Short mmCIF file of C-alpha atoms and ligand atoms in Angstrom, two decimals:
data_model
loop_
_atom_site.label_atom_id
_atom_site.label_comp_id
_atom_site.label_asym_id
_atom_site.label_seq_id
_atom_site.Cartn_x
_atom_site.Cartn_y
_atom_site.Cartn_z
CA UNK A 1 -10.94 13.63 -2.07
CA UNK A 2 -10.71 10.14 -3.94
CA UNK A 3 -8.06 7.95 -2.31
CA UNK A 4 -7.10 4.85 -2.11
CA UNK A 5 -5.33 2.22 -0.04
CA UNK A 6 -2.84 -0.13 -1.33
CA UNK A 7 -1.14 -2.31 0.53
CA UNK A 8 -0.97 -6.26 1.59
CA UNK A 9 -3.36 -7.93 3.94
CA UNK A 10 -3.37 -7.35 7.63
CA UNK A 11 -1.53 -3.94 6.60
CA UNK A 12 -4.31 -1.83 8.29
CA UNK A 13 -6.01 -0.11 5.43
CA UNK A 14 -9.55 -1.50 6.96
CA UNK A 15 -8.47 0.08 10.47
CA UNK A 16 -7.20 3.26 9.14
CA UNK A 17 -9.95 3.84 6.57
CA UNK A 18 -12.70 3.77 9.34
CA UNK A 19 -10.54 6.33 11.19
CA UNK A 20 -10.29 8.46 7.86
CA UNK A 21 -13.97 8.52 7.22
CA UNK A 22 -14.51 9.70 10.62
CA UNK A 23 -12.07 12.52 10.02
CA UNK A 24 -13.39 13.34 6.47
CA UNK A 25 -17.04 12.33 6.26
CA UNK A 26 -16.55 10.42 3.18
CA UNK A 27 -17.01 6.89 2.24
CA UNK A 28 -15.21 3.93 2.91
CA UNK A 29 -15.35 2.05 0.21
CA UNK A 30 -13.88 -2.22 0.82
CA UNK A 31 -14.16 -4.25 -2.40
CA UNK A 32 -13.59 -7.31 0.52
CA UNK A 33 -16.44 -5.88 2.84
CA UNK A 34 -18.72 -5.88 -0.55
CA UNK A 35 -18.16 -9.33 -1.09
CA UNK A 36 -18.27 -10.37 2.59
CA UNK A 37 -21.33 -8.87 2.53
CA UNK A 38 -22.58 -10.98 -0.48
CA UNK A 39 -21.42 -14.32 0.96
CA UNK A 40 -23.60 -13.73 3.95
CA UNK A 41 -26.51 -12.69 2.33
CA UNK A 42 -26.09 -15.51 -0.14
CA UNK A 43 -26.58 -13.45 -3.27
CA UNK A 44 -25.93 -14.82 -6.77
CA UNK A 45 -22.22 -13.11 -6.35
CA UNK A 46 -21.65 -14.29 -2.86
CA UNK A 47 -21.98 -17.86 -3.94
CA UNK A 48 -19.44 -17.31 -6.79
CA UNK A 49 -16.61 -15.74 -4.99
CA UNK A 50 -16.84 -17.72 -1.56
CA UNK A 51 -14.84 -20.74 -2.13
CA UNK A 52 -12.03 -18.08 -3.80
CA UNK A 53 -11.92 -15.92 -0.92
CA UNK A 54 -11.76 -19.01 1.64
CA UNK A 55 -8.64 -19.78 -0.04
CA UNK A 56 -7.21 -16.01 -0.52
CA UNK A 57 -7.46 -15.84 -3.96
CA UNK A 58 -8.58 -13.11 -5.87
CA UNK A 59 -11.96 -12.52 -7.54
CA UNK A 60 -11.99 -12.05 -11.15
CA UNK A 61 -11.23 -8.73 -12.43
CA UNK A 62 -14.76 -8.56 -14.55
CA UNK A 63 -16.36 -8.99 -11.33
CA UNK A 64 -14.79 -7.00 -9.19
CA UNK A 65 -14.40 -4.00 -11.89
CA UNK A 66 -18.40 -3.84 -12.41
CA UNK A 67 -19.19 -4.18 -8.42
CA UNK A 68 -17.07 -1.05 -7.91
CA UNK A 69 -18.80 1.01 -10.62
CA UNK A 70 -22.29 0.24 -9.60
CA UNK A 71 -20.84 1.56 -6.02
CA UNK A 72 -18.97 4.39 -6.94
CA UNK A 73 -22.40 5.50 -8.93
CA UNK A 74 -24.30 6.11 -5.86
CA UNK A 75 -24.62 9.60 -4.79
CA UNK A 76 -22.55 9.70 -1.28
CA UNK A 77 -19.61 8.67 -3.31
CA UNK A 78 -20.06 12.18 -5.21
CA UNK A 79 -17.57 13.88 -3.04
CA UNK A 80 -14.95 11.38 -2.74
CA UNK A 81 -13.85 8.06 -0.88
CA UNK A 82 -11.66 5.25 0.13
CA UNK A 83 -11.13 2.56 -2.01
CA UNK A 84 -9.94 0.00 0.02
CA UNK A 85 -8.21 -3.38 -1.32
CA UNK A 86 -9.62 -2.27 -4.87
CA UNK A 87 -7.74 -1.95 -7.39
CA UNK A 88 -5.59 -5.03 -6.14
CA UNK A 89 -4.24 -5.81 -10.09
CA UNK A 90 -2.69 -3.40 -13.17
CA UNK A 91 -6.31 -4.71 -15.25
CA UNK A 92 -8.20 -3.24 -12.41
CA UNK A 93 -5.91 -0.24 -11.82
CA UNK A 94 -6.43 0.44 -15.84
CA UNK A 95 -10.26 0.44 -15.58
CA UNK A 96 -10.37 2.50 -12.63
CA UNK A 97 -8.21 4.99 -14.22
CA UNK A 98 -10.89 5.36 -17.25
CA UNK A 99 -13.72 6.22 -14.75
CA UNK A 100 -12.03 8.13 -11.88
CA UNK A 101 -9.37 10.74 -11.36
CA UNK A 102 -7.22 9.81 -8.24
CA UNK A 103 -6.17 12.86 -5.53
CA UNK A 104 -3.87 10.17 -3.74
CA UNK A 105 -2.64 6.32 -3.15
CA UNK A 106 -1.57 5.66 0.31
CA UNK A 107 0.98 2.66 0.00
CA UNK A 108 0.80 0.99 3.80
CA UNK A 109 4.17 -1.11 3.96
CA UNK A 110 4.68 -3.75 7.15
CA UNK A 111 6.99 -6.64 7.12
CA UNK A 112 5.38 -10.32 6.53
CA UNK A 113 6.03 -11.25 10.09
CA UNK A 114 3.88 -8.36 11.54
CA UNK A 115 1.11 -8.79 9.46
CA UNK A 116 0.83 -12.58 10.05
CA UNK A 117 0.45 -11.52 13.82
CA UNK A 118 -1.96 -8.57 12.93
CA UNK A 119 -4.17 -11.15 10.91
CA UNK A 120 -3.70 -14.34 12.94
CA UNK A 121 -5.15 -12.23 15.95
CA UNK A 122 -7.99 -10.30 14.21
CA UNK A 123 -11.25 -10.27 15.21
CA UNK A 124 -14.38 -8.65 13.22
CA UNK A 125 -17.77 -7.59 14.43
CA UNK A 126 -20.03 -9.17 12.15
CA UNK A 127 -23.00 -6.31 13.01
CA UNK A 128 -21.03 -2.88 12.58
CA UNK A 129 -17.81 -4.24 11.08
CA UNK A 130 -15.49 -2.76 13.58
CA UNK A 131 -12.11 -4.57 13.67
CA UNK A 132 -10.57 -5.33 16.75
CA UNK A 133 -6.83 -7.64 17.60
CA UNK A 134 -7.11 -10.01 20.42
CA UNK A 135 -3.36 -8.55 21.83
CA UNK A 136 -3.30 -5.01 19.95
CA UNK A 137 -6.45 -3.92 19.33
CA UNK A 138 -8.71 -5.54 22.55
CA UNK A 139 -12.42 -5.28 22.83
CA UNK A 140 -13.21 -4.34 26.52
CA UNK A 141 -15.09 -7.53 27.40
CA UNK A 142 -13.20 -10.66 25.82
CA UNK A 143 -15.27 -12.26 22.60
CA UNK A 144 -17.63 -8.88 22.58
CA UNK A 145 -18.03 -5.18 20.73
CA UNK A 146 -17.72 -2.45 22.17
CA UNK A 147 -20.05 -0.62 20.17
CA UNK A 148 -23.19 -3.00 20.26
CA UNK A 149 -22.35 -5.84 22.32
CA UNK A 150 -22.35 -8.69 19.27
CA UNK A 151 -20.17 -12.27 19.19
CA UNK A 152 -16.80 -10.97 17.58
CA UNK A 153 -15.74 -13.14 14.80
CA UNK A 154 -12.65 -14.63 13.09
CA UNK A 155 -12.70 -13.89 9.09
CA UNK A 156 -12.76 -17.24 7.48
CA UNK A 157 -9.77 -16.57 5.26
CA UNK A 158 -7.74 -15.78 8.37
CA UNK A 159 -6.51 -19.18 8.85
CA UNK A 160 -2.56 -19.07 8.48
CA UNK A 161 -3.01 -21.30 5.13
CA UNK A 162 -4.97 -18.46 3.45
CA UNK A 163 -2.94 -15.83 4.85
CA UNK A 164 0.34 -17.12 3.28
CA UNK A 165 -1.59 -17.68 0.25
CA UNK A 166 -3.04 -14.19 0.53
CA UNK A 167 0.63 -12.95 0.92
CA UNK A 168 1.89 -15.12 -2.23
CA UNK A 169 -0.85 -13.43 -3.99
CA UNK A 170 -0.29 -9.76 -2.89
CA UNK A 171 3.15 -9.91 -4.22
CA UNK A 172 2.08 -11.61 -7.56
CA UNK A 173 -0.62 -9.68 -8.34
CA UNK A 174 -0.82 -6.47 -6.39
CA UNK A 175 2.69 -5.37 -5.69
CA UNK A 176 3.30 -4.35 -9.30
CA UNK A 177 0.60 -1.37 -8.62
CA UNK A 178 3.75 0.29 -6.27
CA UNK A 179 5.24 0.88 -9.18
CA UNK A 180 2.44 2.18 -11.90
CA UNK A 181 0.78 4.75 -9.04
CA UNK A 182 4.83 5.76 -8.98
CA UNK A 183 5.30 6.74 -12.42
CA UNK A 184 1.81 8.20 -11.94
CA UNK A 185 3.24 10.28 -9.56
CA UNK A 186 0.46 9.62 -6.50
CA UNK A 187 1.42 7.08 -4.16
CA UNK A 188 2.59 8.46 -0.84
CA UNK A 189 4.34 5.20 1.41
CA UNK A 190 3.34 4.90 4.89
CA UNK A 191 5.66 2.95 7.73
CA UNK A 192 2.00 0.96 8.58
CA UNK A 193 4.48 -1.19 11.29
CA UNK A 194 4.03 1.61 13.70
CA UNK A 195 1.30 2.00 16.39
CA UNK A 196 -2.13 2.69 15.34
CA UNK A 197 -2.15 6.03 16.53
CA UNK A 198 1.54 6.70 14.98
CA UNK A 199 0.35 5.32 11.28
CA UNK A 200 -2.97 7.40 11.58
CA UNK A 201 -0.86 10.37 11.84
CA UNK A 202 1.09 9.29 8.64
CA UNK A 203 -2.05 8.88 6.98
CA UNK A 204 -3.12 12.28 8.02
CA UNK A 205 0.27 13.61 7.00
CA UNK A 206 0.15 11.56 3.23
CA UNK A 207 -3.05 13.44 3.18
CA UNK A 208 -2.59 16.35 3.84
CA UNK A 209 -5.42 16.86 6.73
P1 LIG B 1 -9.90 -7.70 1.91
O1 LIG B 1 -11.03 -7.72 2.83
O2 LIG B 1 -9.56 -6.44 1.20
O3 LIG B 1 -8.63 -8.26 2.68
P2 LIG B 1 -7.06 -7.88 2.58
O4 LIG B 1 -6.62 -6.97 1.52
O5 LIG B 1 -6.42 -9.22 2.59
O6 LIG B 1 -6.80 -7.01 3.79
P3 LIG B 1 -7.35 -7.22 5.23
O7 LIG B 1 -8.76 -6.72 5.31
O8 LIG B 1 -7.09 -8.62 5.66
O9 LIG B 1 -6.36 -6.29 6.05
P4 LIG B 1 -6.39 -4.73 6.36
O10 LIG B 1 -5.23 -4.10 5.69
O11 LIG B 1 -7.75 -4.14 6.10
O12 LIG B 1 -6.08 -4.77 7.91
P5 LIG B 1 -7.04 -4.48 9.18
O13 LIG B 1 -7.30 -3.03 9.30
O14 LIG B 1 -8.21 -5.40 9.19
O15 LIG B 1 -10.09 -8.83 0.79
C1 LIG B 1 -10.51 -10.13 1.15
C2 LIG B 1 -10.67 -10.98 -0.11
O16 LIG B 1 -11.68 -10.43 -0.97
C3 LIG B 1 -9.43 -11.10 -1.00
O17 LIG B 1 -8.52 -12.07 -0.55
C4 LIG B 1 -10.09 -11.46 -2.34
O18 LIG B 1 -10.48 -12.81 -2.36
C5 LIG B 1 -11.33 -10.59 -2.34
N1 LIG B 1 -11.05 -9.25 -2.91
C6 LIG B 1 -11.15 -8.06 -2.26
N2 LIG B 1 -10.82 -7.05 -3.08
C7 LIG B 1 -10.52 -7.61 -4.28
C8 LIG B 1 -10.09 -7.08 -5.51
N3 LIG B 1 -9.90 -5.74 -5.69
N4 LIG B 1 -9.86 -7.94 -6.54
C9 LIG B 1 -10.06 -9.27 -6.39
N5 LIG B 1 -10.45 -9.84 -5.24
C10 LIG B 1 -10.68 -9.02 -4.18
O19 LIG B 1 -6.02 -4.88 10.35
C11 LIG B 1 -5.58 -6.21 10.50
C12 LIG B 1 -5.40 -6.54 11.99
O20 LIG B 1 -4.31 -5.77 12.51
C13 LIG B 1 -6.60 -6.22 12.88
O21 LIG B 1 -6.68 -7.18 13.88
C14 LIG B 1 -6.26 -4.84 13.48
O22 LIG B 1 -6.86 -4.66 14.73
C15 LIG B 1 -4.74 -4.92 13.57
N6 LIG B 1 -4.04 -3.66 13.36
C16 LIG B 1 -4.34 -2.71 12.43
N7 LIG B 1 -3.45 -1.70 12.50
C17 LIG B 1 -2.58 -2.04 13.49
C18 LIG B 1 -1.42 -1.40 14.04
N8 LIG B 1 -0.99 -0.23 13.56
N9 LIG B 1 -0.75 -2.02 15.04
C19 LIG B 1 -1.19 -3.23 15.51
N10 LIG B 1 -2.27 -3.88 15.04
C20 LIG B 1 -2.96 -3.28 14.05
MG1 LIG B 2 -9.55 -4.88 5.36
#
């Protein structure tokens, strides 16, 4: 199944998508991961989108378009995926449309005041990427994963600056996609407010699994 999850930052796509690949045994596929992964390697691409992430800006379509092709050519993504936070703009939404044909768009919705919470408290394990919420989402020992015992740390575009920014730019920019997956007759809306376990069983329901 080839799905992907739309919605604004701090929404819970990232949380729900790890879940989802558990269930499915497909791919979770983050344009954000991809390029967090680029800044800290210091590739050629990780230099050029740091400073616009920092801020909560949006990469360049170009960019972003050809990262996600090279990715979805690799063989695990034969039987399907997650896109998450990709396609984030209608230019991006048209090029994906040329290459791919969609089973589903799960449209997570949360009010603005949530999500500032949800982002303000996040915390990331930089070894195995699981995300964890200081109040919501607790590690068992303060500061550490669960899974393998690393530092957790705070995404650098988590800062409340770059999250209102992020949210300016969400409604600019990626909003409008509500509307063309509508009239394409694929988006399914999720009440991502809920409890974890409550919006994994939306998910599950919007997908039919
Ligand atoms: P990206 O990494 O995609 O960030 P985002 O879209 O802003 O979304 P987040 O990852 O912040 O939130 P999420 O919805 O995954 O929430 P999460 O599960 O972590 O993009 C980062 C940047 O990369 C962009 O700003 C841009 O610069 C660039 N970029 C990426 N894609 C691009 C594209 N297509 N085009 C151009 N540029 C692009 O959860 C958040 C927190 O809430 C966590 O603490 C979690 O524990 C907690 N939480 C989750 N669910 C719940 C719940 N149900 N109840 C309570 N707490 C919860
Ligand atoms: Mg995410």
């Amino acid at each position: 199944m080839k799905m992907i999850f739309l919605g604004p930052p701090g929404a819970g796509k990232g949380t729900m998508a790890s879940k989802v690949k558990a269930a499915m045994g497909i791919p979770h596929i983050s344009t954000g991961e991809l390029f967090r992964d680029n800044v800290s390697r210091q590739t050629e691409l990780g230099l050029q989108v740091k400073s616009i992430m920092d801020r909560g800006d949006l990469v360049p379509d170009d960019l972003t378009v050809a990262m996600v092709k090279e990715r979805l050519e690799r063989p695990d993504a034969e039987k399907g995926y997650i896109l998450d936070g990709f396609p984030r703009t209608i230019p991006q939404a048209e090029a994906l449309a040329k290459i791919v044909e969609l089973d589903c768009v799960v449209n997570f919705s949360c009010s603005d005041e949530e999500l500032i919470r949800r982002l303000t408290g996040r915390r990331q394990c930089p070894k195995c990427g699981r995300i964890y919420h200081i109040a919501f989402m607790p590690p068992k020992a303060e500061g550490v994963c669960d899974d393998d015992g690393a530092t957790l740390s705070i995404r650098a575009d988590d800062t409340l600056e770059a999250v209102q920014n992020r949210l300016e730019v969400y409604e600019a920019a990626t909003k409008p996609l509500i509307s063309w997956y509508t009239n394409n007759g694929l988006i399914k809306t999720v009440d991502a407010s809920a409890a974890p376990d409550a919006v994994f069983d939306f998910v599950k329901d919007a997908l039919e699994i």
